[in-house]
Coordinates of C-alpha atoms and ligand atoms in Angstrom, one line a residue:
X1 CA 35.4 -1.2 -16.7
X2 CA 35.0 -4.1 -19.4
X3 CA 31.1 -5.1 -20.0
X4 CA 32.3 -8.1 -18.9
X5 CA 31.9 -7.6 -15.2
X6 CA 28.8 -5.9 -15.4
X7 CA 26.2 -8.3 -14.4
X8 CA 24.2 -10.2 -17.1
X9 CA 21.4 -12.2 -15.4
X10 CA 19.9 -10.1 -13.2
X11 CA 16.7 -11.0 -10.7
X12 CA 14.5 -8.5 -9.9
X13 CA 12.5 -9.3 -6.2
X14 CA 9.3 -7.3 -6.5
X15 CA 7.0 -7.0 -9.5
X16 CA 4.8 -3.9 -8.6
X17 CA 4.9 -0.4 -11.0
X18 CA 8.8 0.1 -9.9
X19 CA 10.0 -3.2 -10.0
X20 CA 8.3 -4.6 -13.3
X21 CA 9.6 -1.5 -15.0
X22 CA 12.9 -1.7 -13.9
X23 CA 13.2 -5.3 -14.9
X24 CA 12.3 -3.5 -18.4
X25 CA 15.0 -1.1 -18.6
X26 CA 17.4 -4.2 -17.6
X27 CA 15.6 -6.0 -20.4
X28 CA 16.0 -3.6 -23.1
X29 CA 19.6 -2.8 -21.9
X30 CA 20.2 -6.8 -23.2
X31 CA 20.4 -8.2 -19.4
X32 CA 18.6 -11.5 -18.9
X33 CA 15.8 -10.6 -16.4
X34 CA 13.7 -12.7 -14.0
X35 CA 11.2 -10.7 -11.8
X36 CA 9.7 -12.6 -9.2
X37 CA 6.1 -11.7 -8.0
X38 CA 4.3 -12.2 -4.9
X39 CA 1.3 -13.6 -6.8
X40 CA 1.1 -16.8 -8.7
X41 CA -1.3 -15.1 -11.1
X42 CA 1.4 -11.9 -12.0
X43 CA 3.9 -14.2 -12.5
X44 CA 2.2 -16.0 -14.8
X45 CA 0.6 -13.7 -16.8
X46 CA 4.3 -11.9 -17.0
X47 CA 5.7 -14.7 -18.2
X48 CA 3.3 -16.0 -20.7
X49 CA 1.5 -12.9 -22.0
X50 CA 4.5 -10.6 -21.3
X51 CA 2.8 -8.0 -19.6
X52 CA 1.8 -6.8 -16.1
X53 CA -1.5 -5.8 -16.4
X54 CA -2.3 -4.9 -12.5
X55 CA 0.4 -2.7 -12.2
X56 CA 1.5 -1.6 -15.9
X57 CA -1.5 -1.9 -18.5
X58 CA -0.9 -1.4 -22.4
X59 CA 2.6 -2.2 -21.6
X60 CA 4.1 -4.8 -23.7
X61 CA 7.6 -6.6 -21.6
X62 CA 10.6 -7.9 -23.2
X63 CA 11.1 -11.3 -24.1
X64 CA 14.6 -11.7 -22.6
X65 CA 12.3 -11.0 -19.2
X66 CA 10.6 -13.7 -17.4
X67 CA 8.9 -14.5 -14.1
X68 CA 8.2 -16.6 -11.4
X69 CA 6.7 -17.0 -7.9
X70 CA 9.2 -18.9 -7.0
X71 CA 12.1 -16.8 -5.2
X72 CA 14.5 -19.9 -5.0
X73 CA 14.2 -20.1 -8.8
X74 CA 14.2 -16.5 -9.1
X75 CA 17.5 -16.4 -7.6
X76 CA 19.3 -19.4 -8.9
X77 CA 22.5 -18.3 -10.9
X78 CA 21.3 -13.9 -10.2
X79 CA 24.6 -12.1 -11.0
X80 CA 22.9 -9.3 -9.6
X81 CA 19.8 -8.8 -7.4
X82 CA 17.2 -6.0 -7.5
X83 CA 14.8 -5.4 -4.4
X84 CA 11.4 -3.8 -5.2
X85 CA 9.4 -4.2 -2.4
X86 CA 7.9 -1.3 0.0
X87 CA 10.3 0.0 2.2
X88 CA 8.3 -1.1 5.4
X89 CA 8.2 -5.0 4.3
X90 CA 12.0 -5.0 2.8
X91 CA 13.1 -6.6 6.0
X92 CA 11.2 -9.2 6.2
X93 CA 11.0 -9.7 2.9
X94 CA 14.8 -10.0 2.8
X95 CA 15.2 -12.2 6.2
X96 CA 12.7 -14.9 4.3
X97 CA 15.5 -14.1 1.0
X98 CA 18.8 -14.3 2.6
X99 CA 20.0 -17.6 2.7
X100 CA 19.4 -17.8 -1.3
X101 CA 21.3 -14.5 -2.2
X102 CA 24.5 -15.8 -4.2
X103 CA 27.0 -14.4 -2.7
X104 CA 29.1 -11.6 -3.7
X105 CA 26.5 -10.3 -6.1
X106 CA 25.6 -6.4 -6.2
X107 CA 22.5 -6.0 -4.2
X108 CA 20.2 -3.0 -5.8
X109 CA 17.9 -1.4 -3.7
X110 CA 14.7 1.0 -5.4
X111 CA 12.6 1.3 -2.3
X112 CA 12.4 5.1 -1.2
X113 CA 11.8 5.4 2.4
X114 CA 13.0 5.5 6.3
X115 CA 12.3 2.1 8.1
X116 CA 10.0 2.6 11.0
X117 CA 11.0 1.8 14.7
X118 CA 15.0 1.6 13.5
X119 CA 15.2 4.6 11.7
X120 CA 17.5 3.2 9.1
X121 CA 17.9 3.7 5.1
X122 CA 16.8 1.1 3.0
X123 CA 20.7 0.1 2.5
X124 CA 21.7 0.1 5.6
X125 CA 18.5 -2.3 6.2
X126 CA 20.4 -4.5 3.1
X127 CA 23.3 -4.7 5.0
X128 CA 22.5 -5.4 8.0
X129 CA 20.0 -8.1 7.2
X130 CA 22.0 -9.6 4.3
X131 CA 25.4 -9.3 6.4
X132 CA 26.9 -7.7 3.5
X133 CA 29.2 -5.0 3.3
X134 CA 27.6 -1.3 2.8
X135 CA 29.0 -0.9 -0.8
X136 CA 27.9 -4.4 -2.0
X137 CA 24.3 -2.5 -1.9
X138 CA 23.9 -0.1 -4.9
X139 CA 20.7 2.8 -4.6
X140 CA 19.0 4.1 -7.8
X141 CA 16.8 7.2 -7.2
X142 CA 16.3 10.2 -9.4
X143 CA 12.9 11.7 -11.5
X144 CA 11.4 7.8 -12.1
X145 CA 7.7 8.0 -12.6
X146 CA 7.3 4.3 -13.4
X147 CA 4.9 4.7 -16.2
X148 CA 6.7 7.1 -18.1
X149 CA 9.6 5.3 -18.1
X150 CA 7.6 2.2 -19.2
X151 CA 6.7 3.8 -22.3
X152 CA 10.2 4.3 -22.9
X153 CA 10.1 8.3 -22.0
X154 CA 13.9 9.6 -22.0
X155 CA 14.8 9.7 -17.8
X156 CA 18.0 9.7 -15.7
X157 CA 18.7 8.5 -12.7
X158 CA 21.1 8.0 -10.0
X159 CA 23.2 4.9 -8.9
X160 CA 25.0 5.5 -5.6
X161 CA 27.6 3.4 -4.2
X162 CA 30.5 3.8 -1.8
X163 CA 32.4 1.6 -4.1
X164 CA 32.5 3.5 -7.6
X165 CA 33.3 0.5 -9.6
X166 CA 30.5 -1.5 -8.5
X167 CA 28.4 1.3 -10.0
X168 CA 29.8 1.6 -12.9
X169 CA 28.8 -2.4 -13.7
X170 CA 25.0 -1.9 -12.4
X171 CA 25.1 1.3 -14.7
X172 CA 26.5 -0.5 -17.6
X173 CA 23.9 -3.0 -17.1
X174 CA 20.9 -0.4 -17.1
X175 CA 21.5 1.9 -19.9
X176 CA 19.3 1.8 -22.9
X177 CA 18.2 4.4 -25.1
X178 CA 15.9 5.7 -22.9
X179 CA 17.3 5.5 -19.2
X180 CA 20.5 7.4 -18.7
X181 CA 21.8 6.3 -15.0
X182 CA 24.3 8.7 -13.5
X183 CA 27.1 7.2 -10.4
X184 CA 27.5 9.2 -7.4
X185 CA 29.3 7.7 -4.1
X186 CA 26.8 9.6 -1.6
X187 CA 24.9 7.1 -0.5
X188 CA 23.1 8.6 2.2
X189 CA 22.2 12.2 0.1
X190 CA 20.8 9.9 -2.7
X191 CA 18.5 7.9 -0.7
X192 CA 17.3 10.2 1.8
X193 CA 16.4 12.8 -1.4
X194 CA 14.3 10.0 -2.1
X195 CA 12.7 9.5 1.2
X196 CA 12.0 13.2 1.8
X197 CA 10.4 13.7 -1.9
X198 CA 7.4 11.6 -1.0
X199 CA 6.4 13.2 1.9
X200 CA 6.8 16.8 0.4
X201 CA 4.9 15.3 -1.9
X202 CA 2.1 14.6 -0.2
X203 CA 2.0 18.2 0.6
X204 CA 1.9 19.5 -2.6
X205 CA -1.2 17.0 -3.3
X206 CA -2.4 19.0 -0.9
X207 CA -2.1 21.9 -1.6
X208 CA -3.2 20.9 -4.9
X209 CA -6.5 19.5 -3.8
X210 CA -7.6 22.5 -1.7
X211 CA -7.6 24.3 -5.0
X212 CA -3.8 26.5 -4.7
X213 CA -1.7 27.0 -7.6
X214 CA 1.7 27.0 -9.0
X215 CA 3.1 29.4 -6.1
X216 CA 2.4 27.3 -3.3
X217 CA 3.8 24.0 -5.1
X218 CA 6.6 25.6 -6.0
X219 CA 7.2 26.7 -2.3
X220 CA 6.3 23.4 -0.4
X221 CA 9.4 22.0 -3.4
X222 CA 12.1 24.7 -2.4
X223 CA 11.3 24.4 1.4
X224 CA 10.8 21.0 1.2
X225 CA 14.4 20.8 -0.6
X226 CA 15.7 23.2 1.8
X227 CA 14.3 21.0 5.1
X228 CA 15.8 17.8 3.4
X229 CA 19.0 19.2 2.6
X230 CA 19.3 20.3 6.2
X231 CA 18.5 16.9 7.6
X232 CA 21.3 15.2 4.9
X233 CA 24.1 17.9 5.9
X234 CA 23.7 16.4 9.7
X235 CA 23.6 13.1 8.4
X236 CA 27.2 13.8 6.3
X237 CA 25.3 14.3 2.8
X238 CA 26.9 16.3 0.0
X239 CA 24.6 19.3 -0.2
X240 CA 25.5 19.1 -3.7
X241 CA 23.4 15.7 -4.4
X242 CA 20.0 17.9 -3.4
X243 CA 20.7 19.9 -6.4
X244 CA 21.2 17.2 -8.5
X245 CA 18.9 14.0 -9.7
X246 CA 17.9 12.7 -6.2
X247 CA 17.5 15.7 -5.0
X248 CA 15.9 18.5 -6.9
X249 CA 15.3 16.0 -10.0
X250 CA 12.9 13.9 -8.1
X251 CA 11.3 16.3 -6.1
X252 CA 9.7 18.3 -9.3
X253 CA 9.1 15.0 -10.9
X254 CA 7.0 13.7 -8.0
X255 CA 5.6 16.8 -6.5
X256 CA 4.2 18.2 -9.9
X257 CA 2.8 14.8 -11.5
X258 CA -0.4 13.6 -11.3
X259 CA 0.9 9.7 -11.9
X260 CA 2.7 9.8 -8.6
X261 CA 0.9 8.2 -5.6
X262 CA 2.3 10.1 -3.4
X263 CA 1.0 13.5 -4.5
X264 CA -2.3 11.6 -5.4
X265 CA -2.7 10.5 -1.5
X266 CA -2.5 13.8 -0.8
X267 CA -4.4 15.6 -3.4
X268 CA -7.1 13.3 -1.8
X269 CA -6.8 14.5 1.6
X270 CA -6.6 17.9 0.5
X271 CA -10.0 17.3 -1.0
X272 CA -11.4 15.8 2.1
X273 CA -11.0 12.5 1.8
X274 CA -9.9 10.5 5.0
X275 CA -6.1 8.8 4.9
X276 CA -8.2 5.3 5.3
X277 CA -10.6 6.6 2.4
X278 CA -7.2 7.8 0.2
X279 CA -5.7 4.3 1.1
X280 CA -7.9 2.5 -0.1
X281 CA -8.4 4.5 -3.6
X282 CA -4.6 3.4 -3.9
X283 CA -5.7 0.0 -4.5
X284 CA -2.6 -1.3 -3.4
X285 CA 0.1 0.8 -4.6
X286 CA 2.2 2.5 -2.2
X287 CA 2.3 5.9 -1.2
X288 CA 5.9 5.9 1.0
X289 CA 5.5 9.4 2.5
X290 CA 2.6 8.1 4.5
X291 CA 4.9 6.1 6.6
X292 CA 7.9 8.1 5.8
X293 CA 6.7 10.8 7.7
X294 CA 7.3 9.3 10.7
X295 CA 10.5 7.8 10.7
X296 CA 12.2 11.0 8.9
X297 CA 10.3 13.0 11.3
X298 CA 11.7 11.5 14.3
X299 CA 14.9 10.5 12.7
X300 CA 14.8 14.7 12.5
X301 CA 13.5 15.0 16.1
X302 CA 17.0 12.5 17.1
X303 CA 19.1 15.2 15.5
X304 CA 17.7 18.5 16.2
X305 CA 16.8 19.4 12.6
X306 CA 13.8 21.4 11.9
X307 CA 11.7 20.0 9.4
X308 CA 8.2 21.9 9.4
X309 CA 6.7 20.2 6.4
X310 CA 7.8 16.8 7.2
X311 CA 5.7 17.3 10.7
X312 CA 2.8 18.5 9.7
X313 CA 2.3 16.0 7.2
X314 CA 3.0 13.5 10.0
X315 CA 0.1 15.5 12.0
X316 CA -2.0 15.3 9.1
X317 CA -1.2 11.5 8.4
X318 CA -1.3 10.1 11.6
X319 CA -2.9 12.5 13.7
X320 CA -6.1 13.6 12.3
X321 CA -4.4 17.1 12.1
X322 CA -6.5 19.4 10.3
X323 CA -4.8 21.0 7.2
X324 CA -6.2 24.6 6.9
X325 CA -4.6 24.9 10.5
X326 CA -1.9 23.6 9.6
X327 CA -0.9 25.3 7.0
X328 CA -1.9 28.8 8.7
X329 CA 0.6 27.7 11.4
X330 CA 3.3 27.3 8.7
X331 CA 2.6 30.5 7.5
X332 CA 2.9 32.1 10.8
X333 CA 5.9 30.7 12.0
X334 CA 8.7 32.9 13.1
X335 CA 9.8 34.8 10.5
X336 CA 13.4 33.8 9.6
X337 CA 16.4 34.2 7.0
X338 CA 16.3 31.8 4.1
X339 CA 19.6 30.0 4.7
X340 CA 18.9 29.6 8.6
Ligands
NAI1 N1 6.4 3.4 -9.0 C1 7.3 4.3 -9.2 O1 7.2 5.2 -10.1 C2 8.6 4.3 -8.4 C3 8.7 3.6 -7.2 N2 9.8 3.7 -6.4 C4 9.9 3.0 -5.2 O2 10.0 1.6 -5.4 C5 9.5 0.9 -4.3 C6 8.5 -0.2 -4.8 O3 7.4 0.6 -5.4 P1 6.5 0.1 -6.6 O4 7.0 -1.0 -7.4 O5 6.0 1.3 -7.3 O6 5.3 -0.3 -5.6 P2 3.9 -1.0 -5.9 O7 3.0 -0.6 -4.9 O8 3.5 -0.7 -7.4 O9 4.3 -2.6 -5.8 C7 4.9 -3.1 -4.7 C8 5.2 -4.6 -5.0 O10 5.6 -5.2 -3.8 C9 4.7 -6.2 -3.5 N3 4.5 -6.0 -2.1 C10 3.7 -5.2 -1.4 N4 3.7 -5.4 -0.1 C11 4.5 -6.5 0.1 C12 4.9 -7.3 1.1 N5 4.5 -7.0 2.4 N6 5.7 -8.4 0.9 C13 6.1 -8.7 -0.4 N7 5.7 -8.0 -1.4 C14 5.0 -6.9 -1.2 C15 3.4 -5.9 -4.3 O11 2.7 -7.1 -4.5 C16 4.0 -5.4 -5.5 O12 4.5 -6.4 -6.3 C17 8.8 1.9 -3.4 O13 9.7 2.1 -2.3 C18 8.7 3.2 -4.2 O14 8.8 4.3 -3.5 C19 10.9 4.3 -6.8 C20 10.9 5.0 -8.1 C21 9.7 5.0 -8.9
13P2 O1 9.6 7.8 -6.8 C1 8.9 8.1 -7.7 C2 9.3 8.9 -8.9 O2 10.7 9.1 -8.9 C3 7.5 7.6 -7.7 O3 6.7 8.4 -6.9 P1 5.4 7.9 -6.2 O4 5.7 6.7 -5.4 O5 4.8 9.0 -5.5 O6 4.5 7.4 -7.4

């Protein structure tokens, strides 16, 4: 594909640690980027001082990238449309956004979680609320600790979309010389590898926090990959995209660094903080799994899948469940092969 139907003005709906740095990468790729913030007071300080310092300090943004609070403005002329916002307020977020999406554009998702109550992905919620065919709605996922990234650390990541071409101009539009995006036509692998990292995650916080090592990490990873893999084979996943960016890629990124919130939330826990008391030491910033939990859990429950780590964490999350029971009752499940 010619540059010339890869987007060049690109709007980016959500100016948190994800969203901001995205509308970097798009920046230093040459796009022309507006970010639109929730707050007055981000917006302006993005677009006069070039930097977002609640979310991304020391960082210094692009000049080709710009901001507003306004989301009609934000919008006017997009050629493409990115949506940063939590999974849990994308819907409503989008229902207040819909009738000033130009039509036709490529719709971007970043968001990494399972909506509550309808147990959909974040593009099916696109869709559906935009009315838009599924591959209009492109997903990046992959290893993407936000900070990193916005220091201009080499990464790759993902870009899945059922309609390959339509990849291929969002990647185009995000390569730099420091994010390498990779196209892959499995949607629902790609964004349920994404989902699922956040709440294994949480358990290698965990673990973390009530003083295990590298062994148990590295088990709660490769039965954590294993649990999500089996949950994305029933949902018509290529098994092949859990070994891959999405997948794997993500997974040791999140579950071994100490910048992700996820694994922070539950290195807390594992310490003995409360969830309310990890919550709030979040400041903000969301930790998906939290919620995750839930809706992948019973999404799971729907379907008959087994996913051990995903439930306890939900017991743990939203049940007061106690961890050092919980984890003995991992460990003393029936023994089994490893493939079953
Ligand atoms: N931070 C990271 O390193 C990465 C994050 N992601 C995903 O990107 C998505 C966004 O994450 P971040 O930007 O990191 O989150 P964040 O917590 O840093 O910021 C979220 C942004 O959304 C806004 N927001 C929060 N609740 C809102 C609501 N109800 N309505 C409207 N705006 C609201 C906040 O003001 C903020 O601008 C999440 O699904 C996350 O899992 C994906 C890859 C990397
Ligand atoms: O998705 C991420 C890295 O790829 C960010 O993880 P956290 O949301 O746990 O910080």
């Amino acid at each position: 594909m010619s540059d010339a139907r890869s987007p060049q003005r690109i709007t980016v709906l959500g100016a948190g640690s994800w969203g901001t740095t995205f509308a970097k990468v798009l920046a230093d790729a040459g796009r022309d980027v507006t970010l639109w913030a929730r707050r007055a007071e981000v917006a302006g300080e993005v677009a006069s001082a070039h930097t977002n310092s609640a979310y991304l300090p020391d960082i210094r943004l692009p000049d080709n990238l710009t901001a507003t609070a306004d989301p009609a403005a934000a919008l006017e002329e997009a050629q493409a449309v990115v949506l940063a916002v939590p999974s849990q307020s994308l819907r409503s977020n989008l229902e207040r956004w819909r009738a000033l999406l130009p039509p036709g554009v490529p719709l971007v998702s970043l968001a990494k979680g399972v909506e509550l109550g309808s147990l959909k992905r974040m593009s099916e919620v696109i869709a559906e609320v935009a009315e838009c065919p599924p591959d209009r709605v492109v997903v990046v996922s992959g290893p993407n600790l936000a900070k990193e990234i916005a220091l201009g650390q080499p990464s790759a990541a993902v870009l899945a979309c059922a309609d390959h071409e339509r990849a291929v101009a969002v990647q185009q539009a995000c390569s730099n010389s420091y994010f390498r995006p990779y196209t892959n036509t499995d949607v629902v692998g790609c964004e349920l590898g994404g989902a699922c990292k956040n709440v294994i995650a949480l358990s290698c916080g965990m673990a973390v926090g009530m003083g295990f090592g590298t062994n148990t990490v590295a088990t709660l990873i490769t039965r954590g990959l294993a649990e999500m893999a089996r949950l994305g084979s029933k949902l018509g996943a290529d098994p092949l995209t859990f070994a891959g960016l999405a997948g794997v890629g993500d997974l040791v990124a999140t579950c071994s660094s100490p910048l992700s919130r996820n694994r922070t939330f539950g290195e807390r826990l594992g310490r003995g903080d409360t969830v309310e008391r990890a919550q709030s030491a979040a400041g903000g910033q969301v930790a998906e799994g939290v919620m995750s939990c839930s809706s992948i859990r019973e999404l799971a429950g729907g379907l008959g899948v087994d996913m051990p780590i995903t439930d306890a964490m939900y017991r743990v999350c939203h049940e007061g469940g106690d961890l050092r029971s919980l984890g003995a009752e991992l460990l003393g499940r029936e023994r089994k092969h490893e493939w079953s």
